[in-house]
Amino acid sequence: MRQMRSDPTPDAVFGHGFADVIDQYDWKETIEKVENTKIEEVDTVIKKVSSSSGSLTPEDLSVLISPVASERLEEMARLAKSITDRRFGKTISLYIPMYVGNACTNKCVYCGFNHDNDFKRKILSLEEIEEECRAIKELGAFENLLIVAGEYPALCGTDYLEKVLKTCRPYFHNLTLEVQPMKSVDYKRLTESGLNGVVCFQETYNREAYKKYHPRGMKSHFDWRLNGFDRMGEAGLHKIGLGALLGLEDWRAEAVMIARHLRYLQKHYWRSRFSLNFPRLRPSESGYKPNFNVTDKDIVKLSIGFRLFDPDLDISFSTRENPGFRDSIIGLGVTSLSAGSKTEPGGYSHPREELEQFEVSDSRPPKEVEAAIRSRGYDPVWKDWDAIFD
């Protein structure tokens, strides 16, 4: 059943893209398909993976994350490990986030940066950003930097981000942004200043539910955010990262929608690489509680399922997850981990916890994360991209 679009804003504002496609998929029917999967269907998809008889479809992924697929989880895990090791080697790439601002115009009900939350806002100066770069380098040999900011275009717009990238570039070989969705021309401009990739979370692919989580601010416009990934592809970004915030809506439907979105992007922007992250809701300043429980086993299913779905996909886990879980997920599809993360502006050189976006669960220093990776028989990779490729 096709859902009717609830956002009346004209395409002239938000452009064209996956937002024009997503409404052909019904949310409830997607969940029902997962719930009603038979074990024979699971075996058929596993056989398809084992025999390399074609790429998996989003419907195949829905089979792999179904309740009945738990009966084949060990077999699926062995397949996922074999595929990951064959494609990426026994390596785990390390990255670190740097928050440059927590000012935000949005009123997302679950986020610590919510515009209505009463705490001090901070936008780092270029001098402070350079301090952060030096402090991060003292923590470990990081070359992959994720630059994060609240969505406040007037303060953290293209001009500011261009200066941030140029400031960070001498310290790091790979620069990724996680900021507000931008125009294609702005993404293109930033690639000329050292940008390699962009990470953006749709938060939820449920159009009807989206508005209640994002009541005000530019982020309240579902189509603008969703079509942002098309704008990234049009700009020729080297790497595009996507995902949903797990805990807002049914995680199984989110996963299938992500798979549909991913296949769409791969078809239209095949020159770009793609990554996935599965962030679970964490305690924040807002005190928001998840609507849907997402267990460790659910996350394992997602990691394994998406590895079988796409052998080339970069799958990442942040320090939102606790140390024991992050260690145990190594070998089950994951290819990159963050380490030593601070989620407040200036957190590495001048830490102030009252400014953070969410609580970090894995607070181990990078050297301990590195040791944990080695103890699992994998090699930590600090650098997997070089400035010469730009």
mmCIF file of C-alpha atoms in Angstrom:
data_model
loop_
_atom_site.group_PDB
_atom_site.id
_atom_site.type_symbol
_atom_site.label_atom_id
_atom_site.label_comp_id
_atom_site.label_asym_id
_atom_site.label_seq_id
_atom_site.Cartn_x
_atom_site.Cartn_y
_atom_site.Cartn_z
ATOM 1 C CA MET A 1 0.000 0.000 0.000
ATOM 2 C CA ARG A 2 1.362 3.417 -0.975
ATOM 3 C CA GLN A 3 1.504 6.029 1.789
ATOM 4 C CA MET A 4 0.421 9.563 1.008
ATOM 5 C CA ARG A 5 3.079 12.213 1.395
ATOM 6 C CA SER A 6 2.297 14.423 4.371
ATOM 7 C CA ASP A 7 4.898 17.121 3.695
ATOM 8 C CA PRO A 8 3.340 19.714 1.352
ATOM 9 C CA THR A 9 6.591 21.545 0.631
ATOM 10 C CA PRO A 10 7.188 21.734 -3.152
ATOM 11 C CA ASP A 11 9.956 19.783 -4.891
ATOM 12 C CA ALA A 12 11.358 23.109 -6.061
ATOM 13 C CA VAL A 13 12.619 23.591 -2.499
ATOM 14 C CA PHE A 14 13.788 20.086 -1.621
ATOM 15 C CA GLY A 15 14.639 18.726 -5.063
ATOM 16 C CA HIS A 16 14.228 15.168 -6.239
ATOM 17 C CA GLY A 17 15.659 11.962 -4.820
ATOM 18 C CA PHE A 18 14.832 8.999 -2.635
ATOM 19 C CA ALA A 19 12.022 10.982 -0.990
ATOM 20 C CA ASP A 20 10.148 10.498 -4.255
ATOM 21 C CA VAL A 21 10.637 6.735 -3.994
ATOM 22 C CA ILE A 22 10.199 5.879 -0.336
ATOM 23 C CA ASP A 23 6.409 6.289 -0.234
ATOM 24 C CA GLN A 24 5.922 3.218 -2.416
ATOM 25 C CA TYR A 25 6.950 1.155 0.622
ATOM 26 C CA ASP A 26 4.470 0.615 3.428
ATOM 27 C CA TRP A 27 5.916 0.678 6.956
ATOM 28 C CA LYS A 28 3.500 -1.827 8.504
ATOM 29 C CA GLU A 29 3.766 -4.223 5.584
ATOM 30 C CA THR A 30 7.540 -4.103 5.923
ATOM 31 C CA ILE A 31 7.310 -5.141 9.589
ATOM 32 C CA GLU A 32 4.780 -7.867 8.808
ATOM 33 C CA LYS A 33 7.086 -9.312 6.154
ATOM 34 C CA VAL A 34 9.877 -9.603 8.730
ATOM 35 C CA GLU A 35 7.607 -11.104 11.374
ATOM 36 C CA ASN A 36 6.089 -13.702 9.030
ATOM 37 C CA THR A 37 9.355 -15.015 7.607
ATOM 38 C CA LYS A 38 9.668 -18.812 7.488
ATOM 39 C CA ILE A 39 12.860 -20.739 8.256
ATOM 40 C CA GLU A 40 12.867 -22.069 4.681
ATOM 41 C CA GLU A 41 13.204 -18.511 3.421
ATOM 42 C CA VAL A 42 16.206 -17.969 5.699
ATOM 43 C CA ASP A 43 17.870 -21.107 4.344
ATOM 44 C CA THR A 44 17.228 -19.955 0.775
ATOM 45 C CA VAL A 45 18.921 -16.583 1.384
ATOM 46 C CA ILE A 46 21.872 -18.220 3.184
ATOM 47 C CA LYS A 47 22.305 -20.578 0.226
ATOM 48 C CA LYS A 48 22.214 -17.584 -2.117
ATOM 49 C CA VAL A 49 25.045 -15.963 -0.136
ATOM 50 C CA SER A 50 27.090 -19.165 0.103
ATOM 51 C CA SER A 51 26.860 -19.878 -3.609
ATOM 52 C CA SER A 52 27.408 -16.245 -4.647
ATOM 53 C CA SER A 53 24.428 -16.625 -6.948
ATOM 54 C CA GLY A 54 23.562 -12.922 -7.039
ATOM 55 C CA SER A 55 23.431 -9.842 -4.861
ATOM 56 C CA LEU A 56 20.886 -9.760 -2.069
ATOM 57 C CA THR A 57 17.779 -7.593 -2.199
ATOM 58 C CA PRO A 58 16.313 -5.526 0.650
ATOM 59 C CA GLU A 59 13.676 -8.246 0.939
ATOM 60 C CA ASP A 60 16.482 -10.780 1.480
ATOM 61 C CA LEU A 61 17.808 -8.584 4.291
ATOM 62 C CA SER A 62 14.373 -8.585 5.926
ATOM 63 C CA VAL A 63 14.620 -12.389 5.999
ATOM 64 C CA LEU A 64 18.059 -12.314 7.629
ATOM 65 C CA ILE A 65 16.934 -10.038 10.494
ATOM 66 C CA SER A 66 13.653 -11.877 11.109
ATOM 67 C CA PRO A 67 12.898 -13.554 14.461
ATOM 68 C CA VAL A 68 13.165 -17.029 12.963
ATOM 69 C CA ALA A 69 16.628 -16.211 11.540
ATOM 70 C CA SER A 70 17.956 -16.480 15.108
ATOM 71 C CA GLU A 71 17.952 -20.240 14.555
ATOM 72 C CA ARG A 72 20.653 -19.756 11.905
ATOM 73 C CA LEU A 73 22.579 -16.943 13.596
ATOM 74 C CA GLU A 74 25.778 -18.947 14.154
ATOM 75 C CA GLU A 75 25.871 -20.065 10.529
ATOM 76 C CA MET A 76 25.225 -16.504 9.378
ATOM 77 C CA ALA A 77 27.961 -15.215 11.713
ATOM 78 C CA ARG A 78 30.519 -17.603 10.203
ATOM 79 C CA LEU A 79 29.571 -16.447 6.724
ATOM 80 C CA ALA A 80 29.786 -12.779 7.731
ATOM 81 C CA LYS A 81 33.233 -13.279 9.279
ATOM 82 C CA SER A 82 34.499 -15.077 6.194
ATOM 83 C CA ILE A 83 33.182 -12.375 3.856
ATOM 84 C CA THR A 84 34.544 -9.525 5.994
ATOM 85 C CA ASP A 85 38.008 -11.065 6.362
ATOM 86 C CA ARG A 86 38.180 -11.838 2.645
ATOM 87 C CA ARG A 87 37.119 -8.342 1.599
ATOM 88 C CA PHE A 88 38.817 -6.171 4.253
ATOM 89 C CA GLY A 89 41.450 -8.475 5.712
ATOM 90 C CA LYS A 90 41.710 -8.937 9.462
ATOM 91 C CA THR A 91 41.744 -5.197 10.073
ATOM 92 C CA ILE A 92 39.701 -2.637 11.997
ATOM 93 C CA SER A 93 39.974 1.010 10.995
ATOM 94 C CA LEU A 94 40.092 3.548 13.830
ATOM 95 C CA TYR A 95 38.599 7.033 13.765
ATOM 96 C CA ILE A 96 37.818 9.782 16.254
ATOM 97 C CA PRO A 97 35.084 12.449 16.314
ATOM 98 C CA MET A 98 35.790 16.116 16.959
ATOM 99 C CA TYR A 99 32.811 18.265 17.964
ATOM 100 C CA VAL A 100 33.313 21.842 16.790
ATOM 101 C CA GLY A 101 29.939 23.247 17.893
ATOM 102 C CA ASN A 102 26.846 22.381 19.917
ATOM 103 C CA ALA A 103 24.619 25.292 18.887
ATOM 104 C CA CYS A 104 21.553 23.998 17.052
ATOM 105 C CA THR A 105 18.372 25.482 15.603
ATOM 106 C CA ASN A 106 16.489 22.163 15.689
ATOM 107 C CA LYS A 107 14.229 20.910 18.470
ATOM 108 C CA CYS A 108 14.763 17.155 18.176
ATOM 109 C CA VAL A 109 13.077 15.672 21.236
ATOM 110 C CA TYR A 110 15.784 13.022 21.844
ATOM 111 C CA CYS A 111 18.952 15.095 21.403
ATOM 112 C CA GLY A 112 21.165 16.781 23.962
ATOM 113 C CA PHE A 113 21.772 19.639 21.513
ATOM 114 C CA ASN A 114 18.012 20.437 21.349
ATOM 115 C CA HIS A 115 17.605 24.191 20.887
ATOM 116 C CA ASP A 116 15.374 24.397 23.994
ATOM 117 C CA ASN A 117 17.852 22.691 26.338
ATOM 118 C CA ASP A 118 19.299 25.212 28.760
ATOM 119 C CA PHE A 119 23.078 24.930 28.731
ATOM 120 C CA LYS A 120 26.017 26.908 27.438
ATOM 121 C CA ARG A 121 26.521 26.762 23.677
ATOM 122 C CA LYS A 122 29.957 26.747 22.131
ATOM 123 C CA ILE A 123 31.359 27.180 18.610
ATOM 124 C CA LEU A 124 35.101 26.539 18.456
ATOM 125 C CA SER A 125 37.385 29.145 16.962
ATOM 126 C CA LEU A 126 40.018 28.039 14.456
ATOM 127 C CA GLU A 127 42.653 28.389 17.168
ATOM 128 C CA GLU A 128 40.645 26.118 19.470
ATOM 129 C CA ILE A 129 40.187 23.619 16.654
ATOM 130 C CA GLU A 130 43.927 23.492 16.152
ATOM 131 C CA GLU A 131 44.305 22.837 19.880
ATOM 132 C CA GLU A 132 41.868 19.935 19.533
ATOM 133 C CA CYS A 133 43.824 18.533 16.589
ATOM 134 C CA ARG A 134 47.038 18.551 18.589
ATOM 135 C CA ALA A 135 45.333 17.002 21.626
ATOM 136 C CA ILE A 136 43.874 14.203 19.484
ATOM 137 C CA LYS A 137 47.278 13.461 18.001
ATOM 138 C CA GLU A 138 48.620 12.967 21.515
ATOM 139 C CA LEU A 139 45.954 10.299 22.120
ATOM 140 C CA GLY A 140 46.922 8.133 19.162
ATOM 141 C CA ALA A 141 48.044 8.045 15.547
ATOM 142 C CA PHE A 142 44.594 8.950 14.221
ATOM 143 C CA GLU A 143 44.320 9.922 10.559
ATOM 144 C CA ASN A 144 40.542 9.500 10.201
ATOM 145 C CA LEU A 145 38.725 12.487 11.714
ATOM 146 C CA LEU A 146 34.944 12.883 11.939
ATOM 147 C CA ILE A 147 34.045 16.577 12.339
ATOM 148 C CA VAL A 148 30.682 17.015 14.090
ATOM 149 C CA ALA A 149 28.540 20.091 14.742
ATOM 150 C CA GLY A 150 24.995 20.927 15.725
ATOM 151 C CA GLU A 151 22.812 22.129 12.869
ATOM 152 C CA TYR A 152 23.181 25.904 12.950
ATOM 153 C CA PRO A 153 23.930 27.111 9.390
ATOM 154 C CA ALA A 154 24.325 30.765 10.390
ATOM 155 C CA LEU A 155 27.237 29.849 12.672
ATOM 156 C CA CYS A 156 28.406 26.504 11.246
ATOM 157 C CA GLY A 157 27.679 27.009 7.560
ATOM 158 C CA THR A 158 29.785 26.363 4.479
ATOM 159 C CA ASP A 159 32.179 29.272 5.049
ATOM 160 C CA TYR A 160 32.960 28.150 8.597
ATOM 161 C CA LEU A 161 33.248 24.462 7.677
ATOM 162 C CA GLU A 162 35.602 25.285 4.822
ATOM 163 C CA LYS A 163 37.942 26.995 7.307
ATOM 164 C CA VAL A 164 37.584 24.057 9.719
ATOM 165 C CA LEU A 165 38.577 21.570 7.009
ATOM 166 C CA LYS A 166 41.596 23.629 5.997
ATOM 167 C CA THR A 167 42.653 23.887 9.650
ATOM 168 C CA CYS A 168 42.360 20.128 10.229
ATOM 169 C CA ARG A 169 43.824 18.978 6.922
ATOM 170 C CA PRO A 170 47.517 19.301 7.907
ATOM 171 C CA TYR A 171 46.866 16.986 10.873
ATOM 172 C CA PHE A 172 44.656 14.277 9.297
ATOM 173 C CA HIS A 173 44.562 12.466 5.958
ATOM 174 C CA ASN A 174 40.847 11.629 5.941
ATOM 175 C CA LEU A 175 38.183 14.195 6.872
ATOM 176 C CA THR A 176 34.477 13.402 7.230
ATOM 177 C CA LEU A 177 31.647 15.757 8.202
ATOM 178 C CA GLU A 178 28.539 15.082 10.271
ATOM 179 C CA VAL A 179 26.652 18.380 10.108
ATOM 180 C CA GLN A 180 23.388 19.736 8.681
ATOM 181 C CA PRO A 181 22.394 18.557 5.179
ATOM 182 C CA MET A 182 23.686 20.960 2.550
ATOM 183 C CA LYS A 183 23.225 21.868 -1.100
ATOM 184 C CA SER A 184 25.109 19.857 -3.688
ATOM 185 C CA VAL A 185 27.172 22.887 -4.688
ATOM 186 C CA ASP A 186 28.283 23.329 -1.062
ATOM 187 C CA TYR A 187 29.338 19.690 -0.757
ATOM 188 C CA LYS A 188 31.316 20.075 -3.986
ATOM 189 C CA ARG A 189 32.983 23.217 -2.700
ATOM 190 C CA LEU A 190 34.010 21.494 0.526
ATOM 191 C CA THR A 191 35.577 18.557 -1.327
ATOM 192 C CA GLU A 192 37.948 21.122 -2.801
ATOM 193 C CA SER A 193 38.942 22.066 0.759
ATOM 194 C CA GLY A 194 39.821 18.523 1.817
ATOM 195 C CA LEU A 195 36.455 16.862 2.517
ATOM 196 C CA ASN A 196 36.446 13.111 1.821
ATOM 197 C CA GLY A 197 33.066 12.009 3.112
ATOM 198 C CA VAL A 198 29.815 12.890 4.882
ATOM 199 C CA VAL A 199 27.828 10.982 7.513
ATOM 200 C CA CYS A 200 24.152 11.798 7.997
ATOM 201 C CA PHE A 201 21.450 9.936 9.905
ATOM 202 C CA GLN A 202 17.892 10.061 8.670
ATOM 203 C CA GLU A 203 17.012 9.244 12.315
ATOM 204 C CA THR A 204 13.829 7.438 11.214
ATOM 205 C CA TYR A 205 12.565 6.482 7.764
ATOM 206 C CA ASN A 206 8.976 6.490 9.045
ATOM 207 C CA ARG A 207 7.589 9.619 7.386
ATOM 208 C CA GLU A 208 4.512 9.811 9.616
ATOM 209 C CA ALA A 209 6.471 9.447 12.861
ATOM 210 C CA TYR A 210 9.343 11.702 11.777
ATOM 211 C CA LYS A 211 7.503 14.950 12.512
ATOM 212 C CA LYS A 212 6.828 14.164 16.174
ATOM 213 C CA TYR A 213 10.548 13.680 16.809
ATOM 214 C CA HIS A 214 11.528 16.799 14.843
ATOM 215 C CA PRO A 215 8.788 19.372 15.520
ATOM 216 C CA ARG A 216 10.755 22.503 14.595
ATOM 217 C CA GLY A 217 13.853 23.584 12.727
ATOM 218 C CA MET A 218 15.110 22.755 9.254
ATOM 219 C CA LYS A 219 15.466 19.140 10.333
ATOM 220 C CA SER A 220 11.675 18.908 10.582
ATOM 221 C CA HIS A 221 11.546 18.713 6.768
ATOM 222 C CA PHE A 222 11.679 14.985 5.994
ATOM 223 C CA ASP A 223 12.259 15.372 2.247
ATOM 224 C CA TRP A 224 15.094 17.874 2.600
ATOM 225 C CA ARG A 225 17.004 15.539 4.882
ATOM 226 C CA LEU A 226 16.311 12.368 2.920
ATOM 227 C CA ASN A 227 17.224 13.916 -0.430
ATOM 228 C CA GLY A 228 20.454 15.194 1.098
ATOM 229 C CA PHE A 229 22.084 11.863 0.264
ATOM 230 C CA ASP A 230 21.282 12.459 -3.414
ATOM 231 C CA ARG A 231 22.944 15.843 -3.153
ATOM 232 C CA MET A 232 26.045 14.164 -1.670
ATOM 233 C CA GLY A 233 26.126 11.745 -4.570
ATOM 234 C CA GLU A 234 25.667 14.526 -7.109
ATOM 235 C CA ALA A 235 28.660 16.307 -5.569
ATOM 236 C CA GLY A 236 30.799 13.205 -6.116
ATOM 237 C CA LEU A 237 31.707 12.590 -2.469
ATOM 238 C CA HIS A 238 34.180 9.765 -2.017
ATOM 239 C CA LYS A 239 32.190 8.228 0.836
ATOM 240 C CA ILE A 240 28.600 8.573 2.043
ATOM 241 C CA GLY A 241 27.523 7.317 5.466
ATOM 242 C CA LEU A 242 23.907 6.646 6.409
ATOM 243 C CA GLY A 243 21.810 5.047 9.125
ATOM 244 C CA ALA A 244 18.931 5.506 11.558
ATOM 245 C CA LEU A 245 18.783 6.260 15.268
ATOM 246 C CA LEU A 246 17.670 2.940 16.708
ATOM 247 C CA GLY A 247 15.041 3.139 19.405
ATOM 248 C CA LEU A 248 12.741 5.720 17.850
ATOM 249 C CA GLU A 249 10.741 3.301 15.690
ATOM 250 C CA ASP A 250 10.795 -0.444 14.931
ATOM 251 C CA TRP A 251 14.433 -1.248 14.177
ATOM 252 C CA ARG A 252 13.543 -4.011 11.708
ATOM 253 C CA ALA A 253 11.604 -1.663 9.434
ATOM 254 C CA GLU A 254 14.384 0.932 9.725
ATOM 255 C CA ALA A 255 16.914 -1.694 8.588
ATOM 256 C CA VAL A 256 14.913 -2.684 5.521
ATOM 257 C CA MET A 257 14.349 0.974 4.602
ATOM 258 C CA ILE A 258 18.094 1.620 4.935
ATOM 259 C CA ALA A 259 18.736 -1.331 2.613
ATOM 260 C CA ARG A 260 16.281 0.079 0.070
ATOM 261 C CA HIS A 261 17.889 3.487 0.339
ATOM 262 C CA LEU A 262 21.370 2.004 -0.021
ATOM 263 C CA ARG A 263 20.511 0.073 -3.173
ATOM 264 C CA TYR A 264 18.964 3.209 -4.641
ATOM 265 C CA LEU A 265 22.100 5.249 -3.900
ATOM 266 C CA GLN A 266 24.423 2.565 -5.246
ATOM 267 C CA LYS A 267 22.478 2.508 -8.501
ATOM 268 C CA HIS A 268 22.501 6.275 -8.985
ATOM 269 C CA TYR A 269 25.878 7.224 -7.439
ATOM 270 C CA TRP A 270 27.996 4.161 -8.060
ATOM 271 C CA ARG A 271 31.273 6.089 -7.908
ATOM 272 C CA SER A 272 30.842 6.696 -4.154
ATOM 273 C CA ARG A 273 31.563 4.232 -1.357
ATOM 274 C CA PHE A 274 29.019 3.734 1.413
ATOM 275 C CA SER A 275 29.119 3.137 5.150
ATOM 276 C CA LEU A 276 26.590 2.266 7.819
ATOM 277 C CA ASN A 277 26.389 2.994 11.521
ATOM 278 C CA PHE A 278 23.810 1.636 13.964
ATOM 279 C CA PRO A 279 23.573 4.199 16.788
ATOM 280 C CA ARG A 280 21.267 3.307 19.670
ATOM 281 C CA LEU A 281 19.609 6.024 21.706
ATOM 282 C CA ARG A 282 21.782 7.030 24.645
ATOM 283 C CA PRO A 283 20.928 9.178 27.710
ATOM 284 C CA SER A 284 21.181 12.878 26.944
ATOM 285 C CA GLU A 285 20.345 16.294 28.367
ATOM 286 C CA SER A 286 16.763 15.829 27.197
ATOM 287 C CA GLY A 287 16.268 12.672 29.265
ATOM 288 C CA TYR A 288 14.437 11.080 26.327
ATOM 289 C CA LYS A 289 13.688 7.358 26.642
ATOM 290 C CA PRO A 290 13.653 4.981 23.616
ATOM 291 C CA ASN A 291 10.232 3.908 22.327
ATOM 292 C CA PHE A 292 11.583 0.576 21.103
ATOM 293 C CA ASN A 293 14.059 -1.658 22.877
ATOM 294 C CA VAL A 294 17.039 -2.646 20.726
ATOM 295 C CA THR A 295 19.063 -5.466 22.286
ATOM 296 C CA ASP A 296 22.676 -6.461 21.731
ATOM 297 C CA LYS A 297 21.437 -9.480 19.801
ATOM 298 C CA ASP A 298 19.420 -7.190 17.540
ATOM 299 C CA ILE A 299 22.521 -5.139 16.764
ATOM 300 C CA VAL A 300 24.520 -8.295 16.061
ATOM 301 C CA LYS A 301 21.802 -9.387 13.649
ATOM 302 C CA LEU A 302 22.009 -6.029 11.897
ATOM 303 C CA SER A 303 25.786 -6.173 11.543
ATOM 304 C CA ILE A 304 25.744 -9.752 10.261
ATOM 305 C CA GLY A 305 22.717 -9.165 8.049
ATOM 306 C CA PHE A 306 24.170 -6.100 6.348
ATOM 307 C CA ARG A 307 27.524 -7.808 5.831
ATOM 308 C CA LEU A 308 25.767 -10.646 3.988
ATOM 309 C CA PHE A 309 23.674 -8.042 2.165
ATOM 310 C CA ASP A 310 26.713 -6.103 0.929
ATOM 311 C CA PRO A 311 30.308 -7.432 1.181
ATOM 312 C CA ASP A 312 31.833 -4.014 0.361
ATOM 313 C CA LEU A 313 29.969 -1.977 2.958
ATOM 314 C CA ASP A 314 31.926 -0.214 5.705
ATOM 315 C CA ILE A 315 30.171 -0.995 9.013
ATOM 316 C CA SER A 316 31.064 1.183 11.981
ATOM 317 C CA PHE A 317 30.331 1.203 15.715
ATOM 318 C CA SER A 318 30.851 4.259 17.896
ATOM 319 C CA THR A 319 31.566 4.639 21.601
ATOM 320 C CA ARG A 320 27.801 4.783 22.213
ATOM 321 C CA GLU A 321 28.228 1.024 22.736
ATOM 322 C CA ASN A 322 29.908 -0.431 25.812
ATOM 323 C CA PRO A 323 33.428 -1.956 25.725
ATOM 324 C CA GLY A 324 32.355 -5.590 26.074
ATOM 325 C CA PHE A 325 29.897 -5.365 23.202
ATOM 326 C CA ARG A 326 32.302 -3.506 20.922
ATOM 327 C CA ASP A 327 34.996 -6.111 21.535
ATOM 328 C CA SER A 328 32.612 -8.992 20.871
ATOM 329 C CA ILE A 329 31.297 -7.520 17.602
ATOM 330 C CA ILE A 330 34.786 -7.642 16.057
ATOM 331 C CA GLY A 331 34.724 -10.363 13.436
ATOM 332 C CA LEU A 332 30.964 -10.093 12.886
ATOM 333 C CA GLY A 333 30.894 -7.615 10.040
ATOM 334 C CA VAL A 334 32.320 -4.495 11.657
ATOM 335 C CA THR A 335 35.147 -2.720 9.814
ATOM 336 C CA SER A 336 35.703 0.482 11.820
ATOM 337 C CA LEU A 337 35.484 1.700 15.413
ATOM 338 C CA SER A 338 35.796 5.083 17.065
ATOM 339 C CA ALA A 339 38.053 5.411 20.095
ATOM 340 C CA GLY A 340 38.704 7.952 22.838
ATOM 341 C CA SER A 341 35.607 9.922 21.833
ATOM 342 C CA LYS A 342 34.504 13.189 23.409
ATOM 343 C CA THR A 343 31.082 14.538 22.442
ATOM 344 C CA GLU A 344 31.490 18.132 23.592
ATOM 345 C CA PRO A 345 33.221 21.015 21.764
ATOM 346 C CA GLY A 346 36.777 21.349 23.017
ATOM 347 C CA GLY A 347 36.512 18.028 24.829
ATOM 348 C CA TYR A 348 40.042 16.865 24.089
ATOM 349 C CA SER A 349 41.946 19.983 25.089
ATOM 350 C CA HIS A 350 39.477 21.499 27.611
ATOM 351 C CA PRO A 351 36.880 18.863 28.610
ATOM 352 C CA ARG A 352 33.557 20.125 30.003
ATOM 353 C CA GLU A 353 30.962 17.357 30.315
ATOM 354 C CA GLU A 354 28.009 19.728 30.567
ATOM 355 C CA LEU A 355 28.403 20.504 26.868
ATOM 356 C CA GLU A 356 28.249 16.921 25.556
ATOM 357 C CA GLN A 357 25.632 15.587 23.140
ATOM 358 C CA PHE A 358 25.243 12.155 24.754
ATOM 359 C CA GLU A 359 26.954 9.893 27.284
ATOM 360 C CA VAL A 360 29.877 7.847 25.976
ATOM 361 C CA SER A 361 29.680 4.176 27.005
ATOM 362 C CA ASP A 362 33.174 3.124 25.940
ATOM 363 C CA SER A 363 35.503 5.601 27.643
ATOM 364 C CA ARG A 364 38.671 3.530 27.186
ATOM 365 C CA PRO A 365 41.676 5.436 25.850
ATOM 366 C CA PRO A 366 42.615 4.637 22.238
ATOM 367 C CA LYS A 367 45.586 2.470 23.266
ATOM 368 C CA GLU A 368 43.253 0.151 25.179
ATOM 369 C CA VAL A 369 40.899 -0.104 22.207
ATOM 370 C CA GLU A 370 43.907 -0.858 20.005
ATOM 371 C CA ALA A 371 44.995 -3.623 22.408
ATOM 372 C CA ALA A 372 41.484 -5.091 22.476
ATOM 373 C CA ILE A 373 41.442 -5.250 18.670
ATOM 374 C CA ARG A 374 44.802 -7.045 18.625
ATOM 375 C CA SER A 375 43.623 -9.502 21.289
ATOM 376 C CA ARG A 376 40.885 -10.575 18.868
ATOM 377 C CA GLY A 377 43.434 -11.350 16.177
ATOM 378 C CA TYR A 378 42.828 -8.188 14.148
ATOM 379 C CA ASP A 379 45.135 -5.329 13.218
ATOM 380 C CA PRO A 380 44.120 -1.746 14.060
ATOM 381 C CA VAL A 381 44.467 0.588 11.072
ATOM 382 C CA TRP A 382 45.026 4.239 11.892
ATOM 383 C CA LYS A 383 45.306 5.396 8.281
ATOM 384 C CA ASP A 384 43.495 4.079 5.196
ATOM 385 C CA TRP A 385 43.376 7.190 3.018
ATOM 386 C CA ASP A 386 46.082 9.546 1.853
ATOM 387 C CA ALA A 387 45.920 13.217 0.968
ATOM 388 C CA ILE A 388 47.636 12.439 -2.337
ATOM 389 C CA PHE A 389 44.364 10.912 -3.580
ATOM 390 C CA ASP A 390 42.706 14.323 -3.331
#
